[in-house]
Coordinates of C-alpha atoms in Angstrom, one line a residue:
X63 CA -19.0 -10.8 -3.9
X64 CA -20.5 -12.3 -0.7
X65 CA -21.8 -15.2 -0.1
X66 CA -22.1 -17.1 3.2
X67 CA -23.6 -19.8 5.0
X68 CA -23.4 -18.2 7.9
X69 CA -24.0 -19.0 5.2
X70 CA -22.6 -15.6 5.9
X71 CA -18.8 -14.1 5.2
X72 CA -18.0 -13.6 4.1
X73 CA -17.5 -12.9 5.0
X74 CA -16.9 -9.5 4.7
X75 CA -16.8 -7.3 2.0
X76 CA -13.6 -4.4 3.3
X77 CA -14.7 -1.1 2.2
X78 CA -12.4 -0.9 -0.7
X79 CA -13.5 -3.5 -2.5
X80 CA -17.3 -3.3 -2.4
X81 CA -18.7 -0.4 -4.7
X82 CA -19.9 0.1 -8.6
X83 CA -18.7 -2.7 -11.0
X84 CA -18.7 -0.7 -14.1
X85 CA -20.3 -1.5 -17.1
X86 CA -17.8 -3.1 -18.4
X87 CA -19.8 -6.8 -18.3
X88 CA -23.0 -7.1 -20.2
X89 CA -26.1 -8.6 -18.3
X90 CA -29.2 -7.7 -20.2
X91 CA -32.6 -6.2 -19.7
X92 CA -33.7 -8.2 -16.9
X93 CA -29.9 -9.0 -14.4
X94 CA -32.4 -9.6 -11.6
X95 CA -33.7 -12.6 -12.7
X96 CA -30.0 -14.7 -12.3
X97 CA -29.5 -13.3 -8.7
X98 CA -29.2 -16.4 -6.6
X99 CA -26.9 -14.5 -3.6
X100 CA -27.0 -11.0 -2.6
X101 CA -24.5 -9.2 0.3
X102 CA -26.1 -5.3 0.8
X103 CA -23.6 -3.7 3.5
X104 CA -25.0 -0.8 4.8
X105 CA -23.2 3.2 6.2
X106 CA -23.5 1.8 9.4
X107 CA -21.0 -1.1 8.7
X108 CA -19.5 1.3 6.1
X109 CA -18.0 3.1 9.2
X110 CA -17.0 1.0 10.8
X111 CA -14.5 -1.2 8.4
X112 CA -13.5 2.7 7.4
X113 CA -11.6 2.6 10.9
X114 CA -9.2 -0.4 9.5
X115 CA -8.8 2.1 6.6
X116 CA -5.3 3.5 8.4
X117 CA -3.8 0.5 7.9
X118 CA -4.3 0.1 4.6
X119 CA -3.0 3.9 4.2
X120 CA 0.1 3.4 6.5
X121 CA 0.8 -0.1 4.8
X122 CA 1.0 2.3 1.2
X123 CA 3.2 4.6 3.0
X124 CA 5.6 2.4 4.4
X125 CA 5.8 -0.3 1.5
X126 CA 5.9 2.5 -1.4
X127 CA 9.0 1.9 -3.5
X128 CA 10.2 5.4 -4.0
X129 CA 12.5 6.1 -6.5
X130 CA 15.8 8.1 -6.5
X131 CA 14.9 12.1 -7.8
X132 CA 17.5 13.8 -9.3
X133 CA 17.6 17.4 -10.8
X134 CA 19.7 20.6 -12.1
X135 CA 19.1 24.1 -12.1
X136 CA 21.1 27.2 -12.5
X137 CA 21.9 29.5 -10.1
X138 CA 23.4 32.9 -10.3
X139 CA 26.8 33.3 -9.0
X140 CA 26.9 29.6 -8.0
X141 CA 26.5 28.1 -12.0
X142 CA 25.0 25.1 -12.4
X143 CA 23.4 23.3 -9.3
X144 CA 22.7 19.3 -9.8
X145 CA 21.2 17.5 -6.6
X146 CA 19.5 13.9 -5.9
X147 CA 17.7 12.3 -2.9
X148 CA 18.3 8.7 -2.0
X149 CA 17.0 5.5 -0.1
X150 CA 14.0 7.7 0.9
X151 CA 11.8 6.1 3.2
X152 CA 8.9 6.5 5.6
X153 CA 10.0 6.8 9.3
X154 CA 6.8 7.9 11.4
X155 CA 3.1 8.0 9.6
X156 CA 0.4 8.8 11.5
X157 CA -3.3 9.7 10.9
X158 CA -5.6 12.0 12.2
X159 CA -8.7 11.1 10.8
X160 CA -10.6 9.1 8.2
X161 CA -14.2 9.5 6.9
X162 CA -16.0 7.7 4.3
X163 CA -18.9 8.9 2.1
X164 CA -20.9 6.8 -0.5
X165 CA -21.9 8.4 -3.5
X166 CA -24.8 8.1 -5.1
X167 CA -22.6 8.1 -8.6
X168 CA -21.8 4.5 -7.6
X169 CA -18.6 5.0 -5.9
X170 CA -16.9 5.1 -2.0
X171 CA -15.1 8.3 -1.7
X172 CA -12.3 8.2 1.6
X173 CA -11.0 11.6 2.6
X174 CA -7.9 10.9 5.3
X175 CA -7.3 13.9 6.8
X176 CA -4.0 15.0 7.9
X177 CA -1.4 12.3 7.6
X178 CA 1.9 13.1 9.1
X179 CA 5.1 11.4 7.7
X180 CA 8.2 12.1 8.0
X181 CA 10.7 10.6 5.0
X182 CA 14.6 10.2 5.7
X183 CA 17.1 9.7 3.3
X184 CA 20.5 11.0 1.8
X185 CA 21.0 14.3 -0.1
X186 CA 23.9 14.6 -2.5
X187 CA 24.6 17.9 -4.1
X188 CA 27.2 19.2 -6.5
X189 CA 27.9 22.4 -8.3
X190 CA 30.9 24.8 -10.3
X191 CA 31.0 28.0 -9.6
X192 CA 31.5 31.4 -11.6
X193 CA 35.4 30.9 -10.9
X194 CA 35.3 27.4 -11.8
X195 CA 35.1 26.5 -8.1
X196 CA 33.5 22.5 -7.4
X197 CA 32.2 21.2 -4.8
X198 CA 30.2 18.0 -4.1
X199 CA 29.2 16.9 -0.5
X200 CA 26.3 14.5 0.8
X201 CA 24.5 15.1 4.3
X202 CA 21.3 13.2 5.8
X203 CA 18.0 14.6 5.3
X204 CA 14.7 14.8 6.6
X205 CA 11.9 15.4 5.3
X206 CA 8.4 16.3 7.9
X207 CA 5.0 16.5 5.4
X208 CA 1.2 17.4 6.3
X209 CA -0.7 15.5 3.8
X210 CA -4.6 15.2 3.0
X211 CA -5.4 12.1 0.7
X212 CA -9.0 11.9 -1.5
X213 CA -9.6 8.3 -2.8
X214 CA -12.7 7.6 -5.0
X215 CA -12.9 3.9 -5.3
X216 CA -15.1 1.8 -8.0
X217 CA -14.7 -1.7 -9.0
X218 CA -14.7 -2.1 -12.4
X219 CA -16.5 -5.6 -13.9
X220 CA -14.4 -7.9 -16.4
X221 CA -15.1 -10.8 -16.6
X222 CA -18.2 -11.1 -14.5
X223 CA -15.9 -10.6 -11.5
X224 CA -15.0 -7.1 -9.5
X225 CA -11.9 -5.4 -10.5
X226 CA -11.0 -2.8 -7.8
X227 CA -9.9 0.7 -9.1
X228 CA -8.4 3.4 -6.8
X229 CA -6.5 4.9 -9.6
X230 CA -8.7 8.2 -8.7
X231 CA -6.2 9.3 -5.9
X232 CA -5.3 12.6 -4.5
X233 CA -3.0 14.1 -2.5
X234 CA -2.6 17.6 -1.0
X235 CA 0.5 19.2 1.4
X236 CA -0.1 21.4 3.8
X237 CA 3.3 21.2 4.8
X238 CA 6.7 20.2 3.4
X239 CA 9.8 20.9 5.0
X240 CA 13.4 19.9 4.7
X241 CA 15.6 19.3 7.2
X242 CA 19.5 18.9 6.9
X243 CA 22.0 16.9 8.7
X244 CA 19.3 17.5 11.8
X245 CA 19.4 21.0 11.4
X246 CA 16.1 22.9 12.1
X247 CA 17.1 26.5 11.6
X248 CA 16.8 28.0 8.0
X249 CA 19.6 28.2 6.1
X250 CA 20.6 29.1 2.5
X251 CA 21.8 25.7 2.1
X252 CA 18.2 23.9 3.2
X253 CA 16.3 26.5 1.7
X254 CA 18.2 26.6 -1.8
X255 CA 17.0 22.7 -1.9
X256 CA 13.5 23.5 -0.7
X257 CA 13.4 25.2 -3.6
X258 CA 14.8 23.2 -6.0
X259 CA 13.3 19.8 -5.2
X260 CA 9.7 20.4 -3.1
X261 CA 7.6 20.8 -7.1
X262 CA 9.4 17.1 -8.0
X263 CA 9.0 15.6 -4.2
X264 CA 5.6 16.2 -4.3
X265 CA 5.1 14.5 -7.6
X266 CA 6.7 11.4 -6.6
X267 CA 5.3 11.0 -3.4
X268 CA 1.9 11.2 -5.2
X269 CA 2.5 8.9 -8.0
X270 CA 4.1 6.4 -5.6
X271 CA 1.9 6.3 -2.8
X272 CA -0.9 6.0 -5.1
X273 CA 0.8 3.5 -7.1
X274 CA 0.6 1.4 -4.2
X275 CA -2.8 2.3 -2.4
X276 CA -4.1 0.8 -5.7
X277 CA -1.9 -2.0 -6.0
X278 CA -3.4 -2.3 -2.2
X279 CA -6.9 -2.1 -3.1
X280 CA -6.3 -4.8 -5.8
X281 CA -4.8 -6.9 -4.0
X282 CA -7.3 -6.8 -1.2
X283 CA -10.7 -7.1 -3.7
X284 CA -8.6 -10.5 -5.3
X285 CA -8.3 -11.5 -1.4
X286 CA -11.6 -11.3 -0.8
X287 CA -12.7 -12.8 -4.1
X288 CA -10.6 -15.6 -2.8
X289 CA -12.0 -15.8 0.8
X290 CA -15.7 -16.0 0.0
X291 CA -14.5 -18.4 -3.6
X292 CA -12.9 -20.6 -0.8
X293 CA -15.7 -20.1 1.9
X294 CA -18.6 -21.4 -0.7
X295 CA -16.4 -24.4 -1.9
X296 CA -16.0 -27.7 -0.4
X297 CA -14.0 -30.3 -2.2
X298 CA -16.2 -30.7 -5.0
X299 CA -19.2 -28.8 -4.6
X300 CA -18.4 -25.2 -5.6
X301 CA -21.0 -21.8 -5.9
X302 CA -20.4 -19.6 -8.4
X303 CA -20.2 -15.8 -6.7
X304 CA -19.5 -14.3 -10.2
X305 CA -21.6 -11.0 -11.0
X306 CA -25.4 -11.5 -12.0
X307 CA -25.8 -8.2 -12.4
X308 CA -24.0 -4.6 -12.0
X309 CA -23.5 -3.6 -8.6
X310 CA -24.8 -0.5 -6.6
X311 CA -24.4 1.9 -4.3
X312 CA -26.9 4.1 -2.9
X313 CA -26.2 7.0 -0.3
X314 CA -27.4 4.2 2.8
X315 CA -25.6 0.8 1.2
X316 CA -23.7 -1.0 -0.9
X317 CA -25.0 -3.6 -2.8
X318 CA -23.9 -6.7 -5.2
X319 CA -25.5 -9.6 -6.8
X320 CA -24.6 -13.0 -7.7
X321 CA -25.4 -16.3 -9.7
X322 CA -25.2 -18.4 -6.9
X323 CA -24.9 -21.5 -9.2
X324 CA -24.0 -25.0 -7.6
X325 CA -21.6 -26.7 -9.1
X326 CA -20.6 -30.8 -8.9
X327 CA -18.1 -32.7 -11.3
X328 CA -20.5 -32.9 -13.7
X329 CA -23.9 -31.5 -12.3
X330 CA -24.7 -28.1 -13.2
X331 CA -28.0 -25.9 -12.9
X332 CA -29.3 -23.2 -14.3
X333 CA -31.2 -20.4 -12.7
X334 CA -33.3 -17.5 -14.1
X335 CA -36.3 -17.1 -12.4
X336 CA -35.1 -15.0 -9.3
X337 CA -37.7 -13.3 -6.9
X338 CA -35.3 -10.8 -5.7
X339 CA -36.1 -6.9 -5.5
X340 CA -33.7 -4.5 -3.8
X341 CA -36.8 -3.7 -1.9
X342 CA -36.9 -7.2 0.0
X343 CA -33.6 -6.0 2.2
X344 CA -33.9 -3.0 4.7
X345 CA -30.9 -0.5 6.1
X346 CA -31.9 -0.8 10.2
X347 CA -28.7 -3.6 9.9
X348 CA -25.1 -3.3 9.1
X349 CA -25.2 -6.6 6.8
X350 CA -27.7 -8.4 4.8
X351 CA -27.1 -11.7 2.5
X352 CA -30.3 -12.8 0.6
X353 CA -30.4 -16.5 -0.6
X354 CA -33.0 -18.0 -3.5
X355 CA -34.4 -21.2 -2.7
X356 CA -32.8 -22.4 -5.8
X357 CA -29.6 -22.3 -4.5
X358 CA -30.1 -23.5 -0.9
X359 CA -31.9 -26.7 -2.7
X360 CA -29.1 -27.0 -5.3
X361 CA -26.8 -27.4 -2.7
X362 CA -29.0 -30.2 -1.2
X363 CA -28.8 -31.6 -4.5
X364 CA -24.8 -31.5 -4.4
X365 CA -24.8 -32.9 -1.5
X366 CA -26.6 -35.8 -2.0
X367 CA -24.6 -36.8 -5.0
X368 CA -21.5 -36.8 -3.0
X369 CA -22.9 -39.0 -0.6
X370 CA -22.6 -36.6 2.9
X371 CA -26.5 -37.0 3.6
X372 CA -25.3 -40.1 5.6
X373 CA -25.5 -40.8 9.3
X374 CA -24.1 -43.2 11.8
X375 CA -25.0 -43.8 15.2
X376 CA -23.0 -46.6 17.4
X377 CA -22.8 -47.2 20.8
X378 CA -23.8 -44.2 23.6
X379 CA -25.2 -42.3 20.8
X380 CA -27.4 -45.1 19.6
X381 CA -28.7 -46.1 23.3
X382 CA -29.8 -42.1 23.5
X383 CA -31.7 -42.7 20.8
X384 CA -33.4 -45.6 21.9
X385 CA -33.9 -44.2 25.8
X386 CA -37.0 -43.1 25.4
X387 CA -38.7 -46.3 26.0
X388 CA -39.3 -45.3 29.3
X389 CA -42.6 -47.8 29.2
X390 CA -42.4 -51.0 30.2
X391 CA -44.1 -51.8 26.9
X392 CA -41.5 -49.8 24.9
X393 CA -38.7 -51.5 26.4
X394 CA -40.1 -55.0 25.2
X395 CA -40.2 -53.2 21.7
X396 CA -36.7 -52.2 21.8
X397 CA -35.6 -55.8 22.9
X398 CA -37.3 -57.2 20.3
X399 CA -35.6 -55.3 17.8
X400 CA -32.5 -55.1 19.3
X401 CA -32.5 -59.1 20.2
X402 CA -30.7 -58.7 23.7
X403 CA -27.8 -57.3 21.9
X404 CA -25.9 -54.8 23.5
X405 CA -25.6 -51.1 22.0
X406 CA -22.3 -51.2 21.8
X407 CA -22.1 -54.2 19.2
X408 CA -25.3 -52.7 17.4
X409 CA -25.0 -49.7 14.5
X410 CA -28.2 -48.1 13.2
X411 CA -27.5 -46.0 9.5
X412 CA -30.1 -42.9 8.2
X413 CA -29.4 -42.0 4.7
X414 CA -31.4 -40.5 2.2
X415 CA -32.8 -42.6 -1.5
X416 CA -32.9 -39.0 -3.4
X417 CA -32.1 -35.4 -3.0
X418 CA -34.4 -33.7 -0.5
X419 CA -36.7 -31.0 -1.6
X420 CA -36.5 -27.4 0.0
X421 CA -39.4 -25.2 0.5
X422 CA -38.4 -21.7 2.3
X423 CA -41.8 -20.8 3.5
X424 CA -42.5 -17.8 6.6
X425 CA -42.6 -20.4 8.8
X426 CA -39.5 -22.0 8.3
X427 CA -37.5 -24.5 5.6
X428 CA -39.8 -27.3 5.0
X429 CA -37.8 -30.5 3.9
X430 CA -39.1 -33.5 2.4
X431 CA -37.0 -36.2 1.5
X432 CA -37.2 -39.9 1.1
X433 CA -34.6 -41.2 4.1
X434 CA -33.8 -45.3 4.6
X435 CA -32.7 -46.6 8.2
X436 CA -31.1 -49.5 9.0
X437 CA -30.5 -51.5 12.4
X438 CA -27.8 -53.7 12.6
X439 CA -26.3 -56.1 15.0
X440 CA -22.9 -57.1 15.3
X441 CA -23.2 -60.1 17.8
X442 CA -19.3 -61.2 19.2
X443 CA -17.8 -64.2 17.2
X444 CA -21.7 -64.0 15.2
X445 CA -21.5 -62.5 11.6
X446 CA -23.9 -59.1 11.4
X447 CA -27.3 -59.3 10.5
X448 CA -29.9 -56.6 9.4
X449 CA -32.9 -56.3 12.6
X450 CA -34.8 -53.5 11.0
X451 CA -34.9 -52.0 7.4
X452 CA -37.3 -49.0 7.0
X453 CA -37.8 -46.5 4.2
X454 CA -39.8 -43.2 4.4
X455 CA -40.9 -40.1 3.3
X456 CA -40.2 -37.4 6.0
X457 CA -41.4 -33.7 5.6
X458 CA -40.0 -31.7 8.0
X459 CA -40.1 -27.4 8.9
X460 CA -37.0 -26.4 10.5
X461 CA -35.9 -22.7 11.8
X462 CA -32.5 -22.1 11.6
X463 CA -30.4 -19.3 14.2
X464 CA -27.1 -18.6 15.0
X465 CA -25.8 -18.3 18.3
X466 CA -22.9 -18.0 20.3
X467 CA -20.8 -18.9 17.2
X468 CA -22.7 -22.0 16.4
X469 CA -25.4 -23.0 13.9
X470 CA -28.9 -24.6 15.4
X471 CA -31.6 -26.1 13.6
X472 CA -34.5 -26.6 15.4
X473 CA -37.3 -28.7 13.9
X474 CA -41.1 -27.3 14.5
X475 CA -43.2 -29.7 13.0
X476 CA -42.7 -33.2 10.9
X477 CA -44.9 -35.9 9.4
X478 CA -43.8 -39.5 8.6
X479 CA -45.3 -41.9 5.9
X480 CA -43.6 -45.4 6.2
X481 CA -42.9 -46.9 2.2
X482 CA -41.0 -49.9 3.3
X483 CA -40.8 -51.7 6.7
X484 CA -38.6 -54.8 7.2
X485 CA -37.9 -56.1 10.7
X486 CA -36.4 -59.4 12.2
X487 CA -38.8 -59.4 15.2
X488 CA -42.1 -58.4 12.9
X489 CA -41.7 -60.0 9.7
X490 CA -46.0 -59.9 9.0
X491 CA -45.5 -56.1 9.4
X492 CA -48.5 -56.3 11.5
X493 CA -47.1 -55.6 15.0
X494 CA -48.5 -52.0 16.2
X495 CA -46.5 -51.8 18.7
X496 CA -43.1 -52.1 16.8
X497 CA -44.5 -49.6 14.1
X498 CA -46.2 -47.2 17.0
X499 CA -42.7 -46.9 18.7
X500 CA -40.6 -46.4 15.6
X501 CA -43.0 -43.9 14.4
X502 CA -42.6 -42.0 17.9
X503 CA -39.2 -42.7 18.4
X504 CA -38.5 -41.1 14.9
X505 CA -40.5 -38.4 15.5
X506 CA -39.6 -37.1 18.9
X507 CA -36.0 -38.2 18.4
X508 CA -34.6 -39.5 15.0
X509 CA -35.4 -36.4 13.4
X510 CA -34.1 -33.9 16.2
X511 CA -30.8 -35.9 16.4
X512 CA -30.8 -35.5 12.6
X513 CA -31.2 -31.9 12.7
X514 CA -28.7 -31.4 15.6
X515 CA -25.9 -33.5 13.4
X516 CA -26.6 -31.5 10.6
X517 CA -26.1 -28.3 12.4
X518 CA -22.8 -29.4 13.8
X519 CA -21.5 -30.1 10.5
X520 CA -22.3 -26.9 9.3
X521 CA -21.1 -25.3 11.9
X522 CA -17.9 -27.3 11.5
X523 CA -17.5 -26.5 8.0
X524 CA -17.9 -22.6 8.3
X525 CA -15.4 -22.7 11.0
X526 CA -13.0 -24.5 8.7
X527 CA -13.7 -21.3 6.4
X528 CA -13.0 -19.0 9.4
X529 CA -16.5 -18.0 10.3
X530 CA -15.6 -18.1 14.1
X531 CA -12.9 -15.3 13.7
X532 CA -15.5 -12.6 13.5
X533 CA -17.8 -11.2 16.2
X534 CA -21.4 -11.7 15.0
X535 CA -23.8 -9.4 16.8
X536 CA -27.8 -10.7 16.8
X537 CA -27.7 -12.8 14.0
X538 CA -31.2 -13.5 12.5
X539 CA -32.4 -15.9 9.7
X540 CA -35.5 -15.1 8.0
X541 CA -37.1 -17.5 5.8
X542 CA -40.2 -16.3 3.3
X543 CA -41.9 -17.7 0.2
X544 CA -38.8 -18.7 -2.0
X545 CA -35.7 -17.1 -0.2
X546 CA -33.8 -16.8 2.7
X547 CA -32.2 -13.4 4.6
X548 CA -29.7 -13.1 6.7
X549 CA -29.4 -9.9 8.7
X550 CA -26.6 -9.4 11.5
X551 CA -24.6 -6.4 12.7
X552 CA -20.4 -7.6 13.7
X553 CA -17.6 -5.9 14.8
X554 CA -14.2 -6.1 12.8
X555 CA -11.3 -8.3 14.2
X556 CA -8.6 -6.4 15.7
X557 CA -5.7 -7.0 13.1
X558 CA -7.6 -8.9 10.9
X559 CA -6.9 -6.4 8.2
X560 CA -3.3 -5.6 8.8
X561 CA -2.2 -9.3 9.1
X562 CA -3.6 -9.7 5.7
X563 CA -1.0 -7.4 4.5
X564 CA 2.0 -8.3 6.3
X565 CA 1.1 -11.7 5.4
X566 CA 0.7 -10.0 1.7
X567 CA 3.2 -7.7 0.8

């Protein structure tokens, strides 16, 4: 899954959870056409998120339940021999090295070279003798290990969600070696258990630790199921990430699709006339989210049902507004409207009549909506009265870019067509000069403020969501005929990763 409004998150997809949803979800001939969101991570980024990989590794290690092994043999002259290992656990872990490889069969293979662990616990050993002689003693051990580990990761599809898989483990010793009561010379004690119990140690420590690296990798794909499910939902308005067709993975990316479907109580679209083609995103940038105009307008839709296409201005921010009657002329306008009254008992309210309309075009998103404004005063001891009531249908191109961890719209061009104009200190309608200012005023500075506003909340929003933890590198937002990309390169969080688990586990 991705989806983000950086609209971005992410957020991000970690490495073990983005790879082939098997066919295990059924999409039909065409999958393309219900794409609404794509994420394509590329080797580059691949890489990079590989370096957290250790944690995950040393997290499987160290939370591995492993179980009590127990065994008998016979031995001449000694009889019968019974032995078991206890409270095993992982003491030191470390990790030489890590690489990652995707494969063009649709899967992330992880080779982790050389991980050194060494396992403690207690021995406890029994046996009779040929002349009925028993003995039984215990003694600490230690156990110091060279291992390699192979993991082939897929996600499987059920449900039209990703499943992650990293059942396809493997594990090979270069080294095993026993250790008794601290003792590091051979000895026919320490080497008569080497014997007995290396074949069954081996088998355990496999089946555990990869018990757990998969009960790892599931747990991290449902986290970030979770993170980019949360990131895309706001109270009420919800998109739906689940699969829109199978993912893939080519020997450069990773890549997975989405419905991208707005949800609001009980407004719901439908989409199946995608433009996407996996050759609209590139591999020059470590991550890519492509957005379909039907989604970004959906969500404009949602929006304006729930009533946040509303804005305020009182006081300072309503004089700023107004200071650009810097004409002599222009400042008899704005006491006209106005009446004498001071800012500060004056509120002015922009809201849109209907759901605006998105264009993504190459030169930007062109908006066109139909947007009332009111002016108010709010004279002391004086009941409010309405100065100015104007409805009209802006269209507006705006280029969006992210920067310094914030979102800004900037608006390139606009046109205004005036449907309804009411005002206190015009009430013919045929003052030019009221209409002239308003018209500039709007133009020049309504619609910028508007803008600006709406970036902050979005900003706002997607730092809610956490956006602001990760380190963005060159963000750039492309708009063409009907979608949206997103292209970026980041860095990964120090920790980010491994506080997950501890938080986790």
């Amino acid at each position: 899954m991705c989806w983000a409004g950086r609209m971005m998150l992410g957020v991000f997809r970690i490495l073990l959870v983005l790879v082939h949803a098997a066919a295990a979800c059924e999409f039909g001939p065409f999958p393309y056409r219900a794409t609404g969101i794509v994420c394509r991570m590329t080797k580059p980024a691949a890489l990079l998120l590989n370096q957290e990989t250790a944690q995950v590794i040393q997290a499987a290690f160290r939370n591995a339940k492993f179980p009590n092994i127990t065994g008998e043999r016979s031995v001449r002259l000694l009889g019968k021999v019974a032995y078991g290992l206890s409270n095993i656990q992982v003491n030191d872990l470390s990790i030489e090295k890590s690489d990652v490889e995707l494969k063009e069969e649709n899967a992330i293979h992880i080779a982790i070279k050389n991980v050194t662990a060494s396992f403690e616990g207690t021995l406890t050993y029994g046996y009779a003798g040929a002349w009925f002689l028993k003995l039984f003693h215990s003694v600490d051990f230690e156990i110091e290990s060279s291992i390699d580990l192979q993991l082939n990761v897929k996600l499987m599809c059920q449900e039209d969600k990703l499943v992650a898989d990293a059942s396809d483990c493997y594990l090979t010793f270069h080294k095993l070696t026993l250790h008794l009561q601290g003792d590091k010379e051979p000895g026919w004690l320490k080497q008569l258990f080497t014997d007995f119990i290396s074949f069954t140690l081996k088998l355990v420590l496999k089946r555990e630790v990869c018990k757990e690296i998969n009960s790892l990798a599931q747990m991290l794909a449902n986290y970030v199921l979770d993170l980019a499910a949360n990131f895309v939902r706001d109270n009420d308005i919800i998109v739906d990430i689940s699969l829109a067709s199978d993912s893939v993975v080519k020997s450069g990316y990773l890549e997975s699709h989405h419905k991208g479907l707005v949800l609001y109580k009980n407004y719901s679209d439908m989409f199946s006339d995608s433009v996407f083609s996996p050759s609209l995103l590139s591999e020059s940038r470590m991550l890519y989210f492509w957005l379909s105009q039907h989604t970004l307008s959906s969500l404009a839709a949602a929006a304006f049902l729930d009533e946040r296409l509303v804005l305020t201005l009182r006081g300072e921010k309503l004089q700023a507004l107004f200071e650009m009657a810097d004409t002599e002329e222009q400042q008899k306008v704005v006491q006209k409207i106005f009446q004498g009254t001071s800012y500060n008992d004056s509120v002015a309210k922009v809201w849109s009549l209907a759901h605006p309309q998105i264009s993504l075009q190459p030169e930007g998103t062109v908006v066109k909506s139909l947007v009332a404004v009111e002016v108010s005063i709010l004279p002391p001891g004086e009941e409010s009265s309405v100065v100015l009531y104007m409805e009209k249908e802006i269209t507006v191109t705006i280029q969006a870019a992210y920067a310094e961890k914030k979102l800004v719209l900037q608006s390139l061009d606009s046109s205004i067509e005036f449907k309804v104009f009411k005002c206190t200190a015009d009430p013919s309608g045929k003052d030019p000069s009221i209409q002239n200012f308003l018209q500039t005023m709007i133009s020049a500075v309504g619609i910028p403020e508007v803008i600006s506003s709406v970036g902050s909340a979005l900003t706002s929003l997607m730092n809610r969501k956490g956006l602001n933890l990760f380190d963005i590198i060159n963000p750039e937002i492309i708009t063409r005929q009907g979608y949206i990309i997103v292209q970026l390169d980041f860095s990964f969080p120090n920790h980010l990763l491994l506080n997950f688990l501890e938080k986790g586990l």
